[in-house]
Amino acid sequence: MLLNVKKRGNSLSVIIPKEMAVNMNVDDGDNLFATKTTSGYEISAYDPDFANKIEVARRGMKKYRNALIELAK
């Protein structure tokens, strides 16, 4: 899909067509993440840093499952 780059003040912006926004499940005010790849950049709504933090939390919850159950009482 062809995207058009426009100058906005001192920055450049890209307008995402509605079809692409719907497919990416993004709306006005949402954040997108640019990840550098070997062929350039990949833009997505997926935050790899957040995914890593969630994985660490899941491991902690699994390891301390019994303690968390007791604390929840």
JSON list of N, CA and C in Angstrom, two decimals:
[
{"chain": "A", "resi": 1, "resn": "MET", "atom": "N", "xyz": [0.85, -1.17, 0.00]},
{"chain": "A", "resi": 1, "resn": "MET", "atom": "CA", "xyz": [0.00, 0.00, 0.00]},
{"chain": "A", "resi": 1, "resn": "MET", "atom": "C", "xyz": [0.89, 1.23, 0.00]},
{"chain": "A", "resi": 2, "resn": "LEU", "atom": "N", "xyz": [0.61, 2.17, -0.85]},
{"chain": "A", "resi": 2, "resn": "LEU", "atom": "CA", "xyz": [1.39, 3.39, -0.99]},
{"chain": "A", "resi": 2, "resn": "LEU", "atom": "C", "xyz": [0.99, 4.38, 0.08]},
{"chain": "A", "resi": 3, "resn": "LEU", "atom": "N", "xyz": [1.97, 4.91, 0.82]},
{"chain": "A", "resi": 3, "resn": "LEU", "atom": "CA", "xyz": [1.73, 5.92, 1.83]},
{"chain": "A", "resi": 3, "resn": "LEU", "atom": "C", "xyz": [2.40, 7.22, 1.42]},
{"chain": "A", "resi": 4, "resn": "ASN", "atom": "N", "xyz": [1.76, 8.33, 1.71]},
{"chain": "A", "resi": 4, "resn": "ASN", "atom": "CA", "xyz": [2.26, 9.64, 1.32]},
{"chain": "A", "resi": 4, "resn": "ASN", "atom": "C", "xyz": [2.87, 10.33, 2.53]},
{"chain": "A", "resi": 5, "resn": "VAL", "atom": "N", "xyz": [4.07, 10.90, 2.38]},
{"chain": "A", "resi": 5, "resn": "VAL", "atom": "CA", "xyz": [4.76, 11.61, 3.45]},
{"chain": "A", "resi": 5, "resn": "VAL", "atom": "C", "xyz": [4.52, 13.10, 3.28]},
{"chain": "A", "resi": 6, "resn": "LYS", "atom": "N", "xyz": [4.13, 13.77, 4.38]},
{"chain": "A", "resi": 6, "resn": "LYS", "atom": "CA", "xyz": [3.85, 15.21, 4.37]},
{"chain": "A", "resi": 6, "resn": "LYS", "atom": "C", "xyz": [4.68, 15.89, 5.44]},
{"chain": "A", "resi": 7, "resn": "LYS", "atom": "N", "xyz": [5.10, 17.12, 5.17]},
{"chain": "A", "resi": 7, "resn": "LYS", "atom": "CA", "xyz": [5.83, 17.91, 6.16]},
{"chain": "A", "resi": 7, "resn": "LYS", "atom": "C", "xyz": [4.82, 18.60, 7.08]},
{"chain": "A", "resi": 8, "resn": "ARG", "atom": "N", "xyz": [5.03, 18.46, 8.39]},
{"chain": "A", "resi": 8, "resn": "ARG", "atom": "CA", "xyz": [4.19, 19.11, 9.41]},
{"chain": "A", "resi": 8, "resn": "ARG", "atom": "C", "xyz": [5.13, 19.82, 10.37]},
{"chain": "A", "resi": 9, "resn": "GLY", "atom": "N", "xyz": [5.28, 21.12, 10.22]},
{"chain": "A", "resi": 9, "resn": "GLY", "atom": "CA", "xyz": [6.22, 21.86, 11.05]},
{"chain": "A", "resi": 9, "resn": "GLY", "atom": "C", "xyz": [7.63, 21.39, 10.76]},
{"chain": "A", "resi": 10, "resn": "ASN", "atom": "N", "xyz": [8.35, 20.96, 11.79]},
{"chain": "A", "resi": 10, "resn": "ASN", "atom": "CA", "xyz": [9.71, 20.45, 11.63]},
{"chain": "A", "resi": 10, "resn": "ASN", "atom": "C", "xyz": [9.76, 18.94, 11.47]},
{"chain": "A", "resi": 11, "resn": "SER", "atom": "N", "xyz": [8.58, 18.31, 11.41]},
{"chain": "A", "resi": 11, "resn": "SER", "atom": "CA", "xyz": [8.51, 16.85, 11.35]},
{"chain": "A", "resi": 11, "resn": "SER", "atom": "C", "xyz": [7.91, 16.40, 10.02]},
{"chain": "A", "resi": 12, "resn": "LEU", "atom": "N", "xyz": [7.99, 15.10, 9.78]},
{"chain": "A", "resi": 12, "resn": "LEU", "atom": "CA", "xyz": [7.32, 14.48, 8.65]},
{"chain": "A", "resi": 12, "resn": "LEU", "atom": "C", "xyz": [6.25, 13.56, 9.19]},
{"chain": "A", "resi": 13, "resn": "SER", "atom": "N", "xyz": [5.14, 13.45, 8.49]},
{"chain": "A", "resi": 13, "resn": "SER", "atom": "CA", "xyz": [4.06, 12.57, 8.92]},
{"chain": "A", "resi": 13, "resn": "SER", "atom": "C", "xyz": [3.61, 11.69, 7.77]},
{"chain": "A", "resi": 14, "resn": "VAL", "atom": "N", "xyz": [3.00, 10.57, 8.13]},
{"chain": "A", "resi": 14, "resn": "VAL", "atom": "CA", "xyz": [2.46, 9.64, 7.16]},
{"chain": "A", "resi": 14, "resn": "VAL", "atom": "C", "xyz": [0.99, 9.46, 7.48]},
{"chain": "A", "resi": 15, "resn": "ILE", "atom": "N", "xyz": [0.14, 9.57, 6.49]},
{"chain": "A", "resi": 15, "resn": "ILE", "atom": "CA", "xyz": [-1.29, 9.35, 6.67]},
{"chain": "A", "resi": 15, "resn": "ILE", "atom": "C", "xyz": [-1.58, 7.89, 6.35]},
{"chain": "A", "resi": 16, "resn": "ILE", "atom": "N", "xyz": [-2.21, 7.22, 7.31]},
{"chain": "A", "resi": 16, "resn": "ILE", "atom": "CA", "xyz": [-2.54, 5.81, 7.14]},
{"chain": "A", "resi": 16, "resn": "ILE", "atom": "C", "xyz": [-3.97, 5.72, 6.62]},
{"chain": "A", "resi": 17, "resn": "PRO", "atom": "N", "xyz": [-4.16, 5.05, 5.49]},
{"chain": "A", "resi": 17, "resn": "PRO", "atom": "CA", "xyz": [-5.51, 4.90, 4.96]},
{"chain": "A", "resi": 17, "resn": "PRO", "atom": "C", "xyz": [-6.41, 4.14, 5.92]},
{"chain": "A", "resi": 18, "resn": "LYS", "atom": "N", "xyz": [-7.71, 4.43, 5.86]},
{"chain": "A", "resi": 18, "resn": "LYS", "atom": "CA", "xyz": [-8.68, 3.83, 6.77]},
{"chain": "A", "resi": 18, "resn": "LYS", "atom": "C", "xyz": [-8.61, 2.30, 6.74]},
{"chain": "A", "resi": 19, "resn": "GLU", "atom": "N", "xyz": [-8.50, 1.72, 5.55]},
{"chain": "A", "resi": 19, "resn": "GLU", "atom": "CA", "xyz": [-8.44, 0.25, 5.42]},
{"chain": "A", "resi": 19, "resn": "GLU", "atom": "C", "xyz": [-7.27, -0.32, 6.20]},
{"chain": "A", "resi": 20, "resn": "MET", "atom": "N", "xyz": [-6.11, 0.33, 6.13]},
{"chain": "A", "resi": 20, "resn": "MET", "atom": "CA", "xyz": [-4.93, -0.14, 6.85]},
{"chain": "A", "resi": 20, "resn": "MET", "atom": "C", "xyz": [-5.13, 0.02, 8.35]},
{"chain": "A", "resi": 21, "resn": "ALA", "atom": "N", "xyz": [-5.69, 1.14, 8.77]},
{"chain": "A", "resi": 21, "resn": "ALA", "atom": "CA", "xyz": [-5.93, 1.39, 10.19]},
{"chain": "A", "resi": 21, "resn": "ALA", "atom": "C", "xyz": [-6.88, 0.34, 10.78]},
{"chain": "A", "resi": 22, "resn": "VAL", "atom": "N", "xyz": [-7.91, -0.02, 10.02]},
{"chain": "A", "resi": 22, "resn": "VAL", "atom": "CA", "xyz": [-8.86, -1.04, 10.48]},
{"chain": "A", "resi": 22, "resn": "VAL", "atom": "C", "xyz": [-8.15, -2.38, 10.60]},
{"chain": "A", "resi": 23, "resn": "ASN", "atom": "N", "xyz": [-7.33, -2.74, 9.60]},
{"chain": "A", "resi": 23, "resn": "ASN", "atom": "CA", "xyz": [-6.61, -4.02, 9.64]},
{"chain": "A", "resi": 23, "resn": "ASN", "atom": "C", "xyz": [-5.60, -4.08, 10.78]},
{"chain": "A", "resi": 24, "resn": "MET", "atom": "N", "xyz": [-5.01, -2.92, 11.12]},
{"chain": "A", "resi": 24, "resn": "MET", "atom": "CA", "xyz": [-4.02, -2.86, 12.21]},
{"chain": "A", "resi": 24, "resn": "MET", "atom": "C", "xyz": [-4.70, -2.68, 13.57]},
{"chain": "A", "resi": 25, "resn": "ASN", "atom": "N", "xyz": [-6.01, -2.44, 13.55]},
{"chain": "A", "resi": 25, "resn": "ASN", "atom": "CA", "xyz": [-6.79, -2.21, 14.77]},
{"chain": "A", "resi": 25, "resn": "ASN", "atom": "C", "xyz": [-6.27, -1.00, 15.54]},
{"chain": "A", "resi": 26, "resn": "VAL", "atom": "N", "xyz": [-6.02, 0.10, 14.83]},
{"chain": "A", "resi": 26, "resn": "VAL", "atom": "CA", "xyz": [-5.57, 1.34, 15.46]},
{"chain": "A", "resi": 26, "resn": "VAL", "atom": "C", "xyz": [-6.59, 2.44, 15.19]},
{"chain": "A", "resi": 27, "resn": "ASP", "atom": "N", "xyz": [-6.60, 3.42, 16.10]},
{"chain": "A", "resi": 27, "resn": "ASP", "atom": "CA", "xyz": [-7.53, 4.54, 15.99]},
{"chain": "A", "resi": 27, "resn": "ASP", "atom": "C", "xyz": [-6.79, 5.81, 16.38]},
{"chain": "A", "resi": 28, "resn": "ASP", "atom": "N", "xyz": [-7.46, 6.93, 16.26]},
{"chain": "A", "resi": 28, "resn": "ASP", "atom": "CA", "xyz": [-6.89, 8.23, 16.58]},
{"chain": "A", "resi": 28, "resn": "ASP", "atom": "C", "xyz": [-6.34, 8.23, 18.01]},
{"chain": "A", "resi": 29, "resn": "GLY", "atom": "N", "xyz": [-5.10, 8.64, 18.17]},
{"chain": "A", "resi": 29, "resn": "GLY", "atom": "CA", "xyz": [-4.47, 8.71, 19.48]},
{"chain": "A", "resi": 29, "resn": "GLY", "atom": "C", "xyz": [-3.68, 7.47, 19.87]},
{"chain": "A", "resi": 30, "resn": "ASP", "atom": "N", "xyz": [-3.83, 6.37, 19.14]},
{"chain": "A", "resi": 30, "resn": "ASP", "atom": "CA", "xyz": [-3.08, 5.15, 19.44]},
{"chain": "A", "resi": 30, "resn": "ASP", "atom": "C", "xyz": [-1.61, 5.34, 19.07]},
{"chain": "A", "resi": 31, "resn": "ASN", "atom": "N", "xyz": [-0.77, 4.53, 19.66]},
{"chain": "A", "resi": 31, "resn": "ASN", "atom": "CA", "xyz": [0.66, 4.55, 19.35]},
{"chain": "A", "resi": 31, "resn": "ASN", "atom": "C", "xyz": [1.00, 3.43, 18.38]},
{"chain": "A", "resi": 32, "resn": "LEU", "atom": "N", "xyz": [1.93, 3.70, 17.50]},
{"chain": "A", "resi": 32, "resn": "LEU", "atom": "CA", "xyz": [2.49, 2.68, 16.61]},
{"chain": "A", "resi": 32, "resn": "LEU", "atom": "C", "xyz": [3.98, 2.58, 16.93]},
{"chain": "A", "resi": 33, "resn": "PHE", "atom": "N", "xyz": [4.55, 1.42, 16.67]},
{"chain": "A", "resi": 33, "resn": "PHE", "atom": "CA", "xyz": [5.94, 1.17, 17.01]},
{"chain": "A", "resi": 33, "resn": "PHE", "atom": "C", "xyz": [6.72, 0.82, 15.75]},
{"chain": "A", "resi": 34, "resn": "ALA", "atom": "N", "xyz": [7.88, 1.46, 15.59]},
{"chain": "A", "resi": 34, "resn": "ALA", "atom": "CA", "xyz": [8.76, 1.18, 14.46]},
{"chain": "A", "resi": 34, "resn": "ALA", "atom": "C", "xyz": [9.91, 0.32, 14.96]},
{"chain": "A", "resi": 35, "resn": "THR", "atom": "N", "xyz": [10.07, -0.83, 14.34]},
{"chain": "A", "resi": 35, "resn": "THR", "atom": "CA", "xyz": [11.14, -1.76, 14.70]},
{"chain": "A", "resi": 35, "resn": "THR", "atom": "C", "xyz": [12.08, -1.89, 13.51]},
{"chain": "A", "resi": 36, "resn": "LYS", "atom": "N", "xyz": [13.37, -1.67, 13.77]},
{"chain": "A", "resi": 36, "resn": "LYS", "atom": "CA", "xyz": [14.36, -1.75, 12.69]},
{"chain": "A", "resi": 36, "resn": "LYS", "atom": "C", "xyz": [14.56, -3.21, 12.30]},
{"chain": "A", "resi": 37, "resn": "THR", "atom": "N", "xyz": [14.50, -3.49, 11.01]},
{"chain": "A", "resi": 37, "resn": "THR", "atom": "CA", "xyz": [14.73, -4.83, 10.48]},
{"chain": "A", "resi": 37, "resn": "THR", "atom": "C", "xyz": [15.86, -4.76, 9.46]},
{"chain": "A", "resi": 38, "resn": "THR", "atom": "N", "xyz": [16.25, -5.90, 8.93]},
{"chain": "A", "resi": 38, "resn": "THR", "atom": "CA", "xyz": [17.33, -5.91, 7.94]},
{"chain": "A", "resi": 38, "resn": "THR", "atom": "C", "xyz": [16.93, -5.23, 6.64]},
{"chain": "A", "resi": 39, "resn": "SER", "atom": "N", "xyz": [15.64, -5.15, 6.37]},
{"chain": "A", "resi": 39, "resn": "SER", "atom": "CA", "xyz": [15.18, -4.54, 5.11]},
{"chain": "A", "resi": 39, "resn": "SER", "atom": "C", "xyz": [14.62, -3.14, 5.30]},
{"chain": "A", "resi": 40, "resn": "GLY", "atom": "N", "xyz": [14.75, -2.55, 6.49]},
{"chain": "A", "resi": 40, "resn": "GLY", "atom": "CA", "xyz": [14.25, -1.20, 6.74]},
{"chain": "A", "resi": 40, "resn": "GLY", "atom": "C", "xyz": [13.58, -1.15, 8.10]},
{"chain": "A", "resi": 41, "resn": "TYR", "atom": "N", "xyz": [12.35, -0.65, 8.14]},
{"chain": "A", "resi": 41, "resn": "TYR", "atom": "CA", "xyz": [11.59, -0.55, 9.38]},
{"chain": "A", "resi": 41, "resn": "TYR", "atom": "C", "xyz": [10.25, -1.23, 9.22]},
{"chain": "A", "resi": 42, "resn": "GLU", "atom": "N", "xyz": [9.77, -1.83, 10.29]},
{"chain": "A", "resi": 42, "resn": "GLU", "atom": "CA", "xyz": [8.45, -2.42, 10.33]},
{"chain": "A", "resi": 42, "resn": "GLU", "atom": "C", "xyz": [7.62, -1.59, 11.29]},
{"chain": "A", "resi": 43, "resn": "ILE", "atom": "N", "xyz": [6.45, -1.14, 10.85]},
{"chain": "A", "resi": 43, "resn": "ILE", "atom": "CA", "xyz": [5.56, -0.34, 11.69]},
{"chain": "A", "resi": 43, "resn": "ILE", "atom": "C", "xyz": [4.37, -1.20, 12.08]},
{"chain": "A", "resi": 44, "resn": "SER", "atom": "N", "xyz": [4.12, -1.27, 13.39]},
{"chain": "A", "resi": 44, "resn": "SER", "atom": "CA", "xyz": [3.00, -2.09, 13.86]},
{"chain": "A", "resi": 44, "resn": "SER", "atom": "C", "xyz": [2.46, -1.52, 15.17]},
{"chain": "A", "resi": 45, "resn": "ALA", "atom": "N", "xyz": [1.31, -2.03, 15.58]},
{"chain": "A", "resi": 45, "resn": "ALA", "atom": "CA", "xyz": [0.71, -1.65, 16.86]},
{"chain": "A", "resi": 45, "resn": "ALA", "atom": "C", "xyz": [1.27, -2.51, 17.98]},
{"chain": "A", "resi": 46, "resn": "TYR", "atom": "N", "xyz": [2.12, -3.47, 17.66]},
{"chain": "A", "resi": 46, "resn": "TYR", "atom": "CA", "xyz": [2.73, -4.39, 18.62]},
{"chain": "A", "resi": 46, "resn": "TYR", "atom": "C", "xyz": [3.93, -3.74, 19.27]},
{"chain": "A", "resi": 47, "resn": "ASP", "atom": "N", "xyz": [3.96, -3.69, 20.59]},
{"chain": "A", "resi": 47, "resn": "ASP", "atom": "CA", "xyz": [5.07, -3.10, 21.34]},
{"chain": "A", "resi": 47, "resn": "ASP", "atom": "C", "xyz": [5.96, -4.23, 21.87]},
{"chain": "A", "resi": 48, "resn": "PRO", "atom": "N", "xyz": [7.11, -4.47, 21.26]},
{"chain": "A", "resi": 48, "resn": "PRO", "atom": "CA", "xyz": [7.96, -5.57, 21.70]},
{"chain": "A", "resi": 48, "resn": "PRO", "atom": "C", "xyz": [8.45, -5.41, 23.14]},
{"chain": "A", "resi": 49, "resn": "ASP", "atom": "N", "xyz": [8.67, -4.18, 23.60]},
{"chain": "A", "resi": 49, "resn": "ASP", "atom": "CA", "xyz": [9.12, -3.95, 24.97]},
{"chain": "A", "resi": 49, "resn": "ASP", "atom": "C", "xyz": [8.03, -4.36, 25.96]},
{"chain": "A", "resi": 50, "resn": "PHE", "atom": "N", "xyz": [6.78, -4.01, 25.66]},
{"chain": "A", "resi": 50, "resn": "PHE", "atom": "CA", "xyz": [5.65, -4.40, 26.52]},
{"chain": "A", "resi": 50, "resn": "PHE", "atom": "C", "xyz": [5.50, -5.91, 26.54]},
{"chain": "A", "resi": 51, "resn": "ALA", "atom": "N", "xyz": [5.65, -6.55, 25.39]},
{"chain": "A", "resi": 51, "resn": "ALA", "atom": "CA", "xyz": [5.53, -8.01, 25.31]},
{"chain": "A", "resi": 51, "resn": "ALA", "atom": "C", "xyz": [6.59, -8.68, 26.19]},
{"chain": "A", "resi": 52, "resn": "ASN", "atom": "N", "xyz": [7.80, -8.14, 26.21]},
{"chain": "A", "resi": 52, "resn": "ASN", "atom": "CA", "xyz": [8.86, -8.69, 27.07]},
{"chain": "A", "resi": 52, "resn": "ASN", "atom": "C", "xyz": [8.50, -8.54, 28.54]},
{"chain": "A", "resi": 53, "resn": "LYS", "atom": "N", "xyz": [7.94, -7.38, 28.91]},
{"chain": "A", "resi": 53, "resn": "LYS", "atom": "CA", "xyz": [7.56, -7.15, 30.30]},
{"chain": "A", "resi": 53, "resn": "LYS", "atom": "C", "xyz": [6.45, -8.11, 30.72]},
{"chain": "A", "resi": 54, "resn": "ILE", "atom": "N", "xyz": [5.49, -8.34, 29.85]},
{"chain": "A", "resi": 54, "resn": "ILE", "atom": "CA", "xyz": [4.40, -9.27, 30.15]},
{"chain": "A", "resi": 54, "resn": "ILE", "atom": "C", "xyz": [4.95, -10.68, 30.35]},
{"chain": "A", "resi": 55, "resn": "GLU", "atom": "N", "xyz": [5.90, -11.08, 29.53]},
{"chain": "A", "resi": 55, "resn": "GLU", "atom": "CA", "xyz": [6.49, -12.41, 29.64]},
{"chain": "A", "resi": 55, "resn": "GLU", "atom": "C", "xyz": [7.20, -12.57, 30.99]},
{"chain": "A", "resi": 56, "resn": "VAL", "atom": "N", "xyz": [7.92, -11.54, 31.42]},
{"chain": "A", "resi": 56, "resn": "VAL", "atom": "CA", "xyz": [8.60, -11.59, 32.72]},
{"chain": "A", "resi": 56, "resn": "VAL", "atom": "C", "xyz": [7.55, -11.70, 33.83]},
{"chain": "A", "resi": 57, "resn": "ALA", "atom": "N", "xyz": [6.45, -10.94, 33.72]},
{"chain": "A", "resi": 57, "resn": "ALA", "atom": "CA", "xyz": [5.38, -11.00, 34.72]},
{"chain": "A", "resi": 57, "resn": "ALA", "atom": "C", "xyz": [4.75, -12.38, 34.76]},
{"chain": "A", "resi": 58, "resn": "ARG", "atom": "N", "xyz": [4.52, -12.98, 33.62]},
{"chain": "A", "resi": 58, "resn": "ARG", "atom": "CA", "xyz": [3.93, -14.34, 33.57]},
{"chain": "A", "resi": 58, "resn": "ARG", "atom": "C", "xyz": [4.83, -15.36, 34.26]},
{"chain": "A", "resi": 59, "resn": "ARG", "atom": "N", "xyz": [6.13, -15.25, 34.02]},
{"chain": "A", "resi": 59, "resn": "ARG", "atom": "CA", "xyz": [7.06, -16.19, 34.67]},
{"chain": "A", "resi": 59, "resn": "ARG", "atom": "C", "xyz": [7.03, -16.00, 36.19]},
{"chain": "A", "resi": 60, "resn": "GLY", "atom": "N", "xyz": [6.97, -14.74, 36.63]},
{"chain": "A", "resi": 60, "resn": "GLY", "atom": "CA", "xyz": [6.90, -14.46, 38.07]},
{"chain": "A", "resi": 60, "resn": "GLY", "atom": "C", "xyz": [5.62, -14.98, 38.69]},
{"chain": "A", "resi": 61, "resn": "MET", "atom": "N", "xyz": [4.50, -14.80, 37.98]},
{"chain": "A", "resi": 61, "resn": "MET", "atom": "CA", "xyz": [3.21, -15.28, 38.49]},
{"chain": "A", "resi": 61, "resn": "MET", "atom": "C", "xyz": [3.20, -16.80, 38.58]},
{"chain": "A", "resi": 62, "resn": "LYS", "atom": "N", "xyz": [3.84, -17.46, 37.63]},
{"chain": "A", "resi": 62, "resn": "LYS", "atom": "CA", "xyz": [3.90, -18.92, 37.65]},
{"chain": "A", "resi": 62, "resn": "LYS", "atom": "C", "xyz": [4.76, -19.40, 38.82]},
{"chain": "A", "resi": 63, "resn": "LYS", "atom": "N", "xyz": [5.90, -18.75, 39.00]},
{"chain": "A", "resi": 63, "resn": "LYS", "atom": "CA", "xyz": [6.83, -19.16, 40.05]},
{"chain": "A", "resi": 63, "resn": "LYS", "atom": "C", "xyz": [6.25, -18.93, 41.44]},
{"chain": "A", "resi": 64, "resn": "TYR", "atom": "N", "xyz": [5.55, -17.81, 41.63]},
{"chain": "A", "resi": 64, "resn": "TYR", "atom": "CA", "xyz": [5.02, -17.45, 42.94]},
{"chain": "A", "resi": 64, "resn": "TYR", "atom": "C", "xyz": [3.50, -17.59, 43.00]},
{"chain": "A", "resi": 65, "resn": "ARG", "atom": "N", "xyz": [2.96, -18.57, 42.28]},
{"chain": "A", "resi": 65, "resn": "ARG", "atom": "CA", "xyz": [1.52, -18.78, 42.19]},
{"chain": "A", "resi": 65, "resn": "ARG", "atom": "C", "xyz": [0.87, -18.95, 43.55]},
{"chain": "A", "resi": 66, "resn": "ASN", "atom": "N", "xyz": [1.44, -19.82, 44.38]},
{"chain": "A", "resi": 66, "resn": "ASN", "atom": "CA", "xyz": [0.86, -20.08, 45.70]},
{"chain": "A", "resi": 66, "resn": "ASN", "atom": "C", "xyz": [0.88, -18.83, 46.58]},
{"chain": "A", "resi": 67, "resn": "ALA", "atom": "N", "xyz": [1.95, -18.09, 46.56]},
{"chain": "A", "resi": 67, "resn": "ALA", "atom": "CA", "xyz": [2.04, -16.87, 47.36]},
{"chain": "A", "resi": 67, "resn": "ALA", "atom": "C", "xyz": [1.01, -15.84, 46.87]},
{"chain": "A", "resi": 68, "resn": "LEU", "atom": "N", "xyz": [0.82, -15.72, 45.59]},
{"chain": "A", "resi": 68, "resn": "LEU", "atom": "CA", "xyz": [-0.16, -14.78, 45.05]},
{"chain": "A", "resi": 68, "resn": "LEU", "atom": "C", "xyz": [-1.57, -15.18, 45.42]},
{"chain": "A", "resi": 69, "resn": "ILE", "atom": "N", "xyz": [-1.85, -16.49, 45.44]},
{"chain": "A", "resi": 69, "resn": "ILE", "atom": "CA", "xyz": [-3.18, -16.97, 45.85]},
{"chain": "A", "resi": 69, "resn": "ILE", "atom": "C", "xyz": [-3.43, -16.60, 47.30]},
{"chain": "A", "resi": 70, "resn": "GLU", "atom": "N", "xyz": [-2.44, -16.79, 48.15]},
{"chain": "A", "resi": 70, "resn": "GLU", "atom": "CA", "xyz": [-2.59, -16.45, 49.57]},
{"chain": "A", "resi": 70, "resn": "GLU", "atom": "C", "xyz": [-2.78, -14.95, 49.76]},
{"chain": "A", "resi": 71, "resn": "LEU", "atom": "N", "xyz": [-2.03, -14.15, 49.03]},
{"chain": "A", "resi": 71, "resn": "LEU", "atom": "CA", "xyz": [-2.16, -12.69, 49.14]},
{"chain": "A", "resi": 71, "resn": "LEU", "atom": "C", "xyz": [-3.52, -12.20, 48.68]},
{"chain": "A", "resi": 72, "resn": "ALA", "atom": "N", "xyz": [-4.13, -12.92, 47.75]},
{"chain": "A", "resi": 72, "resn": "ALA", "atom": "CA", "xyz": [-5.43, -12.52, 47.21]},
{"chain": "A", "resi": 72, "resn": "ALA", "atom": "C", "xyz": [-6.57, -12.78, 48.20]},
{"chain": "A", "resi": 73, "resn": "LYS", "atom": "N", "xyz": [-6.33, -13.60, 49.23]},
{"chain": "A", "resi": 73, "resn": "LYS", "atom": "CA", "xyz": [-7.39, -13.94, 50.19]},
{"chain": "A", "resi": 73, "resn": "LYS", "atom": "C", "xyz": [-7.70, -12.79, 51.11]}
]
